[in-house]
Coordinates of C-alpha atoms in Angstrom, one line a residue:
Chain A
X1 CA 0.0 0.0 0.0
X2 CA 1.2 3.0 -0.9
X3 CA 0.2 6.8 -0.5
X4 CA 1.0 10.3 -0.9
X5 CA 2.0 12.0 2.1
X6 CA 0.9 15.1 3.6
X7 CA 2.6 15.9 6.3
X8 CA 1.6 19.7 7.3
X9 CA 3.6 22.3 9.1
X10 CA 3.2 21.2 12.2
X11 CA 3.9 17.7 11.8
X12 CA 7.4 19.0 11.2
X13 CA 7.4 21.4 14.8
X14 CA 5.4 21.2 17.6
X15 CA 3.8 18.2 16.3
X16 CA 6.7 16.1 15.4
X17 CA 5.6 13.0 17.7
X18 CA 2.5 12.9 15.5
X19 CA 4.8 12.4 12.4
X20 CA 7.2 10.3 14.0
X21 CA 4.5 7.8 15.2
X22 CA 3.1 8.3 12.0
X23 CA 5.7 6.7 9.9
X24 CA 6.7 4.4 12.4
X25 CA 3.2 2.8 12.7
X26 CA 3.2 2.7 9.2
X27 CA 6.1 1.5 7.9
X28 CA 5.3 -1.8 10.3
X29 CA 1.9 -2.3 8.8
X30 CA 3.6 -2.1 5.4
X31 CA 2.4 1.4 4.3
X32 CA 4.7 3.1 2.2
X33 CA 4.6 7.0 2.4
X34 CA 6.2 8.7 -0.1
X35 CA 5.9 13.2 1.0
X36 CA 4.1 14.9 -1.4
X37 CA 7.3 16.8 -3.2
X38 CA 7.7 20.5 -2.2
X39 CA 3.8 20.8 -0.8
X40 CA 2.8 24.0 0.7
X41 CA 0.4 24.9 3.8
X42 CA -3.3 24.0 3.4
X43 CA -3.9 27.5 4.5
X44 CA -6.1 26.7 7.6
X45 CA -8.9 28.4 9.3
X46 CA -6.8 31.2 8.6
X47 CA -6.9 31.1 5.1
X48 CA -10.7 29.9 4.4
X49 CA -11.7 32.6 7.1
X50 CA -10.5 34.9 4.9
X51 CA -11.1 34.1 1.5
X52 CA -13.2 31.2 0.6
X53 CA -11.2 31.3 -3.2
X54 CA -8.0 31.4 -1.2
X55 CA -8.5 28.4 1.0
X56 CA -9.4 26.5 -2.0
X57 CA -6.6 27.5 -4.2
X58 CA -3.7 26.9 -1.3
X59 CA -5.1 23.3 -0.9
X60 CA -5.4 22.7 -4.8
X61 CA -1.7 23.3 -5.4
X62 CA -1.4 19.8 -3.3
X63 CA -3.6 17.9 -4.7
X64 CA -2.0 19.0 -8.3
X65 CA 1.5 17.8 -6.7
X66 CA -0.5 14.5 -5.5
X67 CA -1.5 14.1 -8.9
X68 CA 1.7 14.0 -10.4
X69 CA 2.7 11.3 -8.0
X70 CA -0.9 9.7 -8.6
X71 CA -1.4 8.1 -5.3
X72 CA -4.2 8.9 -3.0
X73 CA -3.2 11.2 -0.2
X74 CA -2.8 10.6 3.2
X75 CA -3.2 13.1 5.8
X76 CA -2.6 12.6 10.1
X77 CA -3.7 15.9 10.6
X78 CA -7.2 16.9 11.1
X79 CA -7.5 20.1 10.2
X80 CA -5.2 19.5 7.1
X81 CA -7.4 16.8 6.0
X82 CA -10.5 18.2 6.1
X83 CA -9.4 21.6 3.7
X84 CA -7.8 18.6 1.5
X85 CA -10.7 16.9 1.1
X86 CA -13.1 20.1 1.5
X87 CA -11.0 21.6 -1.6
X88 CA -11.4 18.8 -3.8
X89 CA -15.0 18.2 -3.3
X90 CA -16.0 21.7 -4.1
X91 CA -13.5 21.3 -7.4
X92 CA -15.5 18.3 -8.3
X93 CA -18.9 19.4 -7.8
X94 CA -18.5 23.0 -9.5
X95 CA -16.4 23.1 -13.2
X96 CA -16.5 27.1 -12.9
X97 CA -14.5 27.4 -9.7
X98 CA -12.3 24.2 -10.6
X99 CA -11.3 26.4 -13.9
X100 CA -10.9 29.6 -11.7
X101 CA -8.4 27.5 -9.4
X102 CA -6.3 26.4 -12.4
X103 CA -6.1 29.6 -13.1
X104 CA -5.1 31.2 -10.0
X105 CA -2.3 28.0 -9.0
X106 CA -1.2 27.4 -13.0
X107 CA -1.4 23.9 -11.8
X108 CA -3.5 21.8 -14.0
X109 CA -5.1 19.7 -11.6
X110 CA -6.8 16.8 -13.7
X111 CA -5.3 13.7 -11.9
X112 CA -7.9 13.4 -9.3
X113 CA -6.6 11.9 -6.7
X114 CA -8.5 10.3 -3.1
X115 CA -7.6 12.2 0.2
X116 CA -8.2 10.0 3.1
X117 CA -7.0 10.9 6.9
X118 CA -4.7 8.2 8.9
X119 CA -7.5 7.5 10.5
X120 CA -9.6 6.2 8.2
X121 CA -6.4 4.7 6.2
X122 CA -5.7 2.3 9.8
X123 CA -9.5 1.9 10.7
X124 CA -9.9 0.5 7.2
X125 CA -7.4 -2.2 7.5
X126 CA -8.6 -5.5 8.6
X127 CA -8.5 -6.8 12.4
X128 CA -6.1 -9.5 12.2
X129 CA -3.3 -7.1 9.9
X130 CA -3.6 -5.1 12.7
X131 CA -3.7 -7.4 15.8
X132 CA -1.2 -9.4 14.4
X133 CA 1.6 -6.5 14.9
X134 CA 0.5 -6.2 18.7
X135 CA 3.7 -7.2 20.7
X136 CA 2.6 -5.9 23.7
X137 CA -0.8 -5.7 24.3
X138 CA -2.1 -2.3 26.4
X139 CA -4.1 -4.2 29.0
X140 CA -5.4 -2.4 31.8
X141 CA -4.9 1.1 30.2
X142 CA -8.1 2.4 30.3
X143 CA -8.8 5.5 26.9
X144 CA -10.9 8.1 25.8
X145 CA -10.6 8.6 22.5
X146 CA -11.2 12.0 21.2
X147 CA -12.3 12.7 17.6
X148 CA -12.5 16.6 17.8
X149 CA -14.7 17.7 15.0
X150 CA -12.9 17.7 11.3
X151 CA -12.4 14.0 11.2
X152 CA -15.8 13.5 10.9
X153 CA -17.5 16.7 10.4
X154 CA -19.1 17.5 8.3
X155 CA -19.9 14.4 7.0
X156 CA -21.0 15.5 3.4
X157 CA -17.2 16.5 3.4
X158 CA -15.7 13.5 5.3
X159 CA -17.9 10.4 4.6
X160 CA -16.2 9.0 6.8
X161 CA -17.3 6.6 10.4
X162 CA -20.4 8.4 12.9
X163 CA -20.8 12.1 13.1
X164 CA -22.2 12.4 16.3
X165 CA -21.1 8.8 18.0
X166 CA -17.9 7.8 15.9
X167 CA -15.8 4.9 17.0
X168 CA -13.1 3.6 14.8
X169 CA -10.4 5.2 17.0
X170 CA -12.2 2.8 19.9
X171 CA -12.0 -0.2 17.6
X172 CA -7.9 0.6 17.1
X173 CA -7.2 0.9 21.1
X174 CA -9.4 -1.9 21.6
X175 CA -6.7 -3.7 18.9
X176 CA -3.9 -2.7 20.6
X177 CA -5.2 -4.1 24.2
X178 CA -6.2 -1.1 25.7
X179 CA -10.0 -0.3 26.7
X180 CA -12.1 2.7 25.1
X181 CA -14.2 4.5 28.2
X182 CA -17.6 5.5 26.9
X183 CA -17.7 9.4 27.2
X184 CA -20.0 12.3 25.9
X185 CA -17.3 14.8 24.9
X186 CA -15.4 12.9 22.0
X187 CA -16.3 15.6 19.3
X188 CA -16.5 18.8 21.1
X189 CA -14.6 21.3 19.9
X190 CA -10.9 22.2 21.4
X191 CA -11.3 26.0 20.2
X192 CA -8.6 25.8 17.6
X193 CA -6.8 28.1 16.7
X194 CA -8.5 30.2 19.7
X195 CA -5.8 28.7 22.0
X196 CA -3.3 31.4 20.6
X197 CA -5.7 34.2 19.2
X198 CA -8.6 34.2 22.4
X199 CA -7.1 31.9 24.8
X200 CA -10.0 32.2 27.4
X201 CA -12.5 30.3 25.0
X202 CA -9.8 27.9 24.3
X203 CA -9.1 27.2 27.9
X204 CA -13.0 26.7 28.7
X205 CA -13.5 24.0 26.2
X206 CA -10.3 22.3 27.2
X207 CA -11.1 21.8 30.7
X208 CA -14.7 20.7 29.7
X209 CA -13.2 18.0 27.6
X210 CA -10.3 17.2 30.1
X211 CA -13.1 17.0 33.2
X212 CA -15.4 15.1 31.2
X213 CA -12.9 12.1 30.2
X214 CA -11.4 12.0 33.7
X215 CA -15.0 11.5 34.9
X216 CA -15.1 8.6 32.7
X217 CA -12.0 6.6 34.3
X218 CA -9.5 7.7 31.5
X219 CA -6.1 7.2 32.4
X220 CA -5.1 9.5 29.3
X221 CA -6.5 10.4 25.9
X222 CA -5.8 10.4 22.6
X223 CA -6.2 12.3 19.4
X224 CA -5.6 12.6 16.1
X225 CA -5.2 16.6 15.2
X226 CA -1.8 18.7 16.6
X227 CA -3.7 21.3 17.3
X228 CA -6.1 19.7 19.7
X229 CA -3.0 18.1 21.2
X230 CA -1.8 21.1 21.8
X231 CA -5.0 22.8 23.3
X232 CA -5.4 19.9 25.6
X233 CA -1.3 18.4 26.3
X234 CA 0.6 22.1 26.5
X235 CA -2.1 24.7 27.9
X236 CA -3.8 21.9 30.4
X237 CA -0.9 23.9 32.9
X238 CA -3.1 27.2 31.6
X239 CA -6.5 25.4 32.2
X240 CA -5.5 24.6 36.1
X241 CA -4.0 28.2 36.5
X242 CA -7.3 29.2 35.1
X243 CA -10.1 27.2 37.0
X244 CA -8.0 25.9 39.8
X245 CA -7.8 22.5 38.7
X246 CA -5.3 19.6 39.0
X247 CA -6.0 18.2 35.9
X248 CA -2.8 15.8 35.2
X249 CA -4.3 13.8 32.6
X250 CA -1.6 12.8 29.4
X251 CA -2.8 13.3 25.9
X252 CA -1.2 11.0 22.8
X253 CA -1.6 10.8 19.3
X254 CA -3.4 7.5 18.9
X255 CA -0.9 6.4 16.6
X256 CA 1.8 6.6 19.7
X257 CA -0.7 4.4 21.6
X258 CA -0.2 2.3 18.3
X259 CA 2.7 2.3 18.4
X260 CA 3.4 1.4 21.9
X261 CA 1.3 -1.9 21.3
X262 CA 3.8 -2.7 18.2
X263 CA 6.7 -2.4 20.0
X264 CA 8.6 0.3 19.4
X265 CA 10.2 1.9 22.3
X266 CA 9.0 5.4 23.9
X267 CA 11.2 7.6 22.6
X268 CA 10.7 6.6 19.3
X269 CA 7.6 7.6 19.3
X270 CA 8.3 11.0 21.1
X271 CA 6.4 9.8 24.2
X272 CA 8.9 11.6 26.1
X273 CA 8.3 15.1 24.7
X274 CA 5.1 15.6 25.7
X275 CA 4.1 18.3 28.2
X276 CA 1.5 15.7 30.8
X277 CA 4.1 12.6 30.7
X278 CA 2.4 9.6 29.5
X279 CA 5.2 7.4 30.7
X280 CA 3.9 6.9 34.3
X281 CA 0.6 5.5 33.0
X282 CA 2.4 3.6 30.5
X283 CA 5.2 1.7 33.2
X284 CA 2.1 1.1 35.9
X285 CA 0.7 -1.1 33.1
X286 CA 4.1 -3.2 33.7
Chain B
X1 CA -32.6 43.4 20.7
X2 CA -33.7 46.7 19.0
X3 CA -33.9 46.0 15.1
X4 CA -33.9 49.2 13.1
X5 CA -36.5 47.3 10.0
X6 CA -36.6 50.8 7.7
X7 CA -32.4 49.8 7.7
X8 CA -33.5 46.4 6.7
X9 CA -35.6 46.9 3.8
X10 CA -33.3 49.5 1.8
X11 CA -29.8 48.4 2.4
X12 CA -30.3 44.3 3.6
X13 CA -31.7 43.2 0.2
X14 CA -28.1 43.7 -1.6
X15 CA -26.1 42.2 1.8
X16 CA -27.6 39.3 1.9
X17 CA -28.0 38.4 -2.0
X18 CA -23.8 38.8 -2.0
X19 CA -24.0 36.9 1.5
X20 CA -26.1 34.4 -0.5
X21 CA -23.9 34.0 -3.8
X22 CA -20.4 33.8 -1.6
X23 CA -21.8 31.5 0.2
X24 CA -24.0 29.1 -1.5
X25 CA -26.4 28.7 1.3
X26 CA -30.3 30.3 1.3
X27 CA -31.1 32.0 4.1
X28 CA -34.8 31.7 3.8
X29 CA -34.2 28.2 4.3
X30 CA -34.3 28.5 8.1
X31 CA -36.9 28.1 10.0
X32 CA -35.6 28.9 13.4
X33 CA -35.5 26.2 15.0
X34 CA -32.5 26.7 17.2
X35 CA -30.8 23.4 16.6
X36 CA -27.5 25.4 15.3
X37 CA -27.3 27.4 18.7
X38 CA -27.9 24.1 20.9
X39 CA -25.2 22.1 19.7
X40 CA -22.6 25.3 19.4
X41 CA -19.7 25.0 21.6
X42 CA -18.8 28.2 21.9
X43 CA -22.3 30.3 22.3
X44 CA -21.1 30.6 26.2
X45 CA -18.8 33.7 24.7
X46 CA -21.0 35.1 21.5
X47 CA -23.3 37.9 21.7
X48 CA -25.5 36.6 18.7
X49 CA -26.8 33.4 19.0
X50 CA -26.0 31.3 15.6
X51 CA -29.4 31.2 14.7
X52 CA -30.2 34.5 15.1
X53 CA -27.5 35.9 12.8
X54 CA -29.5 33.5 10.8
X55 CA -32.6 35.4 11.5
X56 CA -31.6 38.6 11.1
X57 CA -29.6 37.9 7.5
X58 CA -33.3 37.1 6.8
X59 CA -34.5 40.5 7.8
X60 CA -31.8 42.2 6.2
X61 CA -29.9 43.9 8.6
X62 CA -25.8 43.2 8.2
X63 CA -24.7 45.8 10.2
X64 CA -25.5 43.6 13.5
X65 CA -24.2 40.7 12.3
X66 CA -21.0 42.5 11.1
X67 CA -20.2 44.0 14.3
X68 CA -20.7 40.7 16.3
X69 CA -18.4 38.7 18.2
X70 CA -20.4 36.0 16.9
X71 CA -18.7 35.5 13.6
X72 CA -15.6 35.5 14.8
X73 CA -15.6 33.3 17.8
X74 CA -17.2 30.5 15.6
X75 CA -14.4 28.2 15.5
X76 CA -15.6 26.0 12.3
X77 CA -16.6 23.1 14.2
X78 CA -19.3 22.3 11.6
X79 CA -21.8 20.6 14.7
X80 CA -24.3 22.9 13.5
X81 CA -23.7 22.7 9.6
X82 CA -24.2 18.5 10.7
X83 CA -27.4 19.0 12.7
X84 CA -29.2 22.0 10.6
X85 CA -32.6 20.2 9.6
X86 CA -33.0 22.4 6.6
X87 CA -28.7 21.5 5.5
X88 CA -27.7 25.2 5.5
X89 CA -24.1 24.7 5.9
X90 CA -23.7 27.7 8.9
X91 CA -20.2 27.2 9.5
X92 CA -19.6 28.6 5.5
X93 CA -22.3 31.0 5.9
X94 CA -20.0 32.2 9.0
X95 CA -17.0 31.8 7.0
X96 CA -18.4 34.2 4.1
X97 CA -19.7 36.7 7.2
X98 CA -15.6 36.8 8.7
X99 CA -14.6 37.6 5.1
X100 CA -16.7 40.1 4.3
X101 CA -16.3 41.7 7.2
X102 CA -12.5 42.1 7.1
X103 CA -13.3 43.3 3.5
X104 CA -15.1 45.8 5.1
X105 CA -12.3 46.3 7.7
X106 CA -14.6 45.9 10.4
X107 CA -12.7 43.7 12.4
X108 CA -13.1 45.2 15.8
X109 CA -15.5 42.5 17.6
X110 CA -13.1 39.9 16.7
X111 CA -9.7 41.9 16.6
X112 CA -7.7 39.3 18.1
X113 CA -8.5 36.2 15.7
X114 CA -8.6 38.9 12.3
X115 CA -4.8 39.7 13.7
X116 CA -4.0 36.1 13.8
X117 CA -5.2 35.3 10.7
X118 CA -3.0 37.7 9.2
X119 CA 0.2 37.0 10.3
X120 CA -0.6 33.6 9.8
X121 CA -1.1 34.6 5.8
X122 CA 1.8 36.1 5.6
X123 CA 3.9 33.6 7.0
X124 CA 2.2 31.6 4.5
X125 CA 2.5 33.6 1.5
X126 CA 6.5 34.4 2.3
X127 CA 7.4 30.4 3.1
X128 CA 4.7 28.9 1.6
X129 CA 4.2 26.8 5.2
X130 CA 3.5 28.2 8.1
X131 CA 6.3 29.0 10.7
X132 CA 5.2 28.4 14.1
X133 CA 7.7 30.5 16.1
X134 CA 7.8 33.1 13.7
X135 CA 4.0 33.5 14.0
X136 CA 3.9 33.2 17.5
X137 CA 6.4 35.9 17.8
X138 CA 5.2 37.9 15.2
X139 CA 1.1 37.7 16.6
X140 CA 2.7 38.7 20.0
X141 CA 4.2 42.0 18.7
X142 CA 1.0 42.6 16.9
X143 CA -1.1 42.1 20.0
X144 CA 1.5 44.1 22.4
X145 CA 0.8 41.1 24.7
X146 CA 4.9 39.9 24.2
X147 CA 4.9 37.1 26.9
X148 CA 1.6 35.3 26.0
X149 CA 2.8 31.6 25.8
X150 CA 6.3 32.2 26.6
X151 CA 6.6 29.1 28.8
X152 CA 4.7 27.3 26.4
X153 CA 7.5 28.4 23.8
X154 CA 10.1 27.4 26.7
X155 CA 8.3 23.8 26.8
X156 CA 8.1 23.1 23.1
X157 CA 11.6 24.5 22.9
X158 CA 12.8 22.3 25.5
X159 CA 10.9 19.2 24.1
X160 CA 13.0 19.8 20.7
X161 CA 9.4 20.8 19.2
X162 CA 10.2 24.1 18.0
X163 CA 12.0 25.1 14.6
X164 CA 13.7 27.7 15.0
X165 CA 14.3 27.6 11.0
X166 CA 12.3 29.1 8.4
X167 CA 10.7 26.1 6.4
X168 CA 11.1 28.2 2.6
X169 CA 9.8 26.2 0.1
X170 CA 11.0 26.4 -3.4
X171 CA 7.5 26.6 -4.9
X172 CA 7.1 30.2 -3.0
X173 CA 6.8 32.2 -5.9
X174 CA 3.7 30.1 -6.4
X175 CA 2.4 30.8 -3.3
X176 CA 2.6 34.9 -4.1
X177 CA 1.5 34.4 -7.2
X178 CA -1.7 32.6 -5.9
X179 CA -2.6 35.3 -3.5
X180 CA -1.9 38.0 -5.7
X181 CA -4.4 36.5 -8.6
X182 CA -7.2 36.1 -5.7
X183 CA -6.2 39.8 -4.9
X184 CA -6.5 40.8 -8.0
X185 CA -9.8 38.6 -8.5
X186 CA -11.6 39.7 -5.6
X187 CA -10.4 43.3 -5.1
X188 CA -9.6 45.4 -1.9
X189 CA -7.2 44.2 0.7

């Protein structure tokens, strides 16, 4: 199996766990990523807050590159994924802005290629590819898996597992040992990009989310977007400065939780750069 | 709420047929229902409820909407573009009301995120990726708040999670060239 790989800025910074789990849970289910040559921002909320033509057109220079490489793109970030896939669905369903993008990149984009997210690329793999890599087995470890909301909203975009009650990140812990708690917050929003720009927002939903899965059991939770990660992991410090909490609860990329059950070693899956150490949780398992 | 209707009639008609066209969505679709404002994460902060910016882009009157927090606290979320009974896709219908109003250059309700949104551009448009650091820094400056997530900075740093280096692509006369075309395309700023 092989894809095109979109990475996205922050795969290569703050999120660099995400990328380095990435590829190694990959390469040992025998998924060959090959980095979409010279690929450029997907432009963000930023971009489509701004212009609507603008978000489009950043995201259309990738998939032109994709289509040069003609594989179907793969994409571990959320938010990435869903302007991806946003883009080339409004390409496809209207000829007049598809023509205005051309234009505006001068990239012919006429290889259509698939964007799927990581997630959907390991959910879609069958139980025994995946159970069969499981080395050590997560039992005990107890999960809330948390969605966020472009991975699966909205679902005319993504297609992709339940809107309002997904569970194919459940079915993946559940593979690697672990056990998924039932909870109620696994698509609320993190606030996004609000963490830098209106922080107090930001901060509220994080503690919601944060309370809500340590109500549930959760020894730690894991995601699947670096800026969620980063809303929950890094500013949880904010969010007990903020509402006097002593939230201490660690937050993965569920691919590091993956990877942990294949095997590879903490620090190769950046377990040890995280800002609520995992490791504790992890050893107590034995 | 105090509606000004005489407002509404001469000036709203034109607003909300470009509001319309950017968008895709039709207002009149709504029936007020609410379902939009129930499921919203973040009404806690706004001053307009989702569904009444819906309600009052069917009376007409932009000028309320355009100087509400509303439209710029809406993080995207899509929960209530998923839910709406009546599939008006709100979250673009929000997204067309941000970009209009920083057309308009009223950005004051939501001065912070229009701010961040910018030097996140530009970091795009000069790299063609967006620098982290540099944007942090660069928002900071902006904003006159200089410390805001310095010990997150620190952490990241620490962790080996921030580039210091400027990720230049060699496509980045592409980039310009795509924002100068929409520029040119759409007019204005």
């Amino acid at each position: 199996m092989r894809y095109s790989y979109y990475s996205g800025c922050s795969l290569h910074a703050t999120a660099r766990e995400f990328d380095l789990s990435t590829r190694a849970v990959c390469r040992r289910l025998g998924i060959e990523l090959a980095e979409i040559p010279d690929w450029n921002c997907c432009g963000a909320t930023a971009a489509h807050s701004t212009s609507h033509l603008l978000g489009v057109a950043l995201a259309a220079r990738n998939l032109a590159l994709a289509g040069e490489q003609g594989l179907d793109v793969l994409v571990p970030c959320a938010a990435c994924y869903q302007r991806l896939a946003v883009a080339r669905k409004e390409m496809d369903q209207n000829s007049e802005l598809w023509k205005r993008v051309v234009r505006i990149t001068g990239r012919d984009y006429t290889d259509r290629v698939g964007i799927k997210s990581l997630l959907e690329v390991l959910a879609g793999l069958d139980s025994e590819q995946l159970a069969a890599q499981v080395v050590r087995p997560l039992e005990g470890l107890k999960v809330a898996c948390y969605y966020g909301c472009l991975l699966v909203r909205p679902p005319a975009v993504t297609g992709f597992d339940d809107p309002e009650h997904p569970r194919t990140m459940d079915r993946l812990v559940r593979l690697a040992g672990a056990e998924s708690v039932d909870w109620d917050y696994k698509t609320e929003c993190c606030g996004a990009a609000q963490g830098v720009s209106n922080e107090p927002v930001a901060l509220k939903l994080a503690r919601d989310i944060l309370e809500v899965a340590s109500r549930a059991g959760a020894d730690c939770l894991v995601c699947a977007c670096p800026l969620c990660q980063s809303n929950l992991d890094a500013r949880q410090g904010h969010v007990n400065r903020a509402y006097g909490t002593s939230l201490k609860l660690p937050v993965m990329y569920f691919t590091q939780l993956l990877g942990l059950a294949f095997g590879f070693d903490e620090r190769e899956l950046g377990l040890d750069t995280l800002f609520v150490d995992p490791r504790p949780v992890i050893r107590a398992l034995g | 709420m105090r509606l000004n209707l005489t407002v509404a009639t001469r000036d709203g008609t034109e607003f909300v047929r470009r509001v319309e066209a950017e968008s895709g969505q039709k207002v009149a679709d709504c029936y007020q229902c609410g379902k939009c404002t129930a499921g919203c994460p973040v009404t806690f902060a706004m001053d307009l409820m989702p569904h009444q910016v819906v309600r009052l882009l069917q009376l007409g009157l932009g000028d309320e909407i355009l100087e509400s927090k509303t439209i710029w606290l809406c993080s995207t979320c899509a929960t209530c573009t998923t839910r709406c009974p009546r599939n008006i896709d709100l979250a673009r219908l929000m997204d067309t009301l941000r970009s209009t109003a920083r057309s308009a250059g009223r950005t004051k309700a939501g001065k912070g995120i229009a701010q961040f949104n910018e030097v996140f551009l530009d970091s795009v448009r000069r790299y063609g990726r967006a620098h982290e650091l540099g944007i942090g820094l660069r928002y900071n400056l902006k904003t006159g708040k200089l410390f805001k997530d310095s010990d997150l900075a620190r952490g990241w740093f620490l962790r080996g999670r921030l580039k210091v280096a400027v990720p230049k692509i060699r496509g980045v006369a592409e980039i310009d060239r795509i924002f100068n075309e929409i520029k040119r395309m759409e007019g204005g700023k």
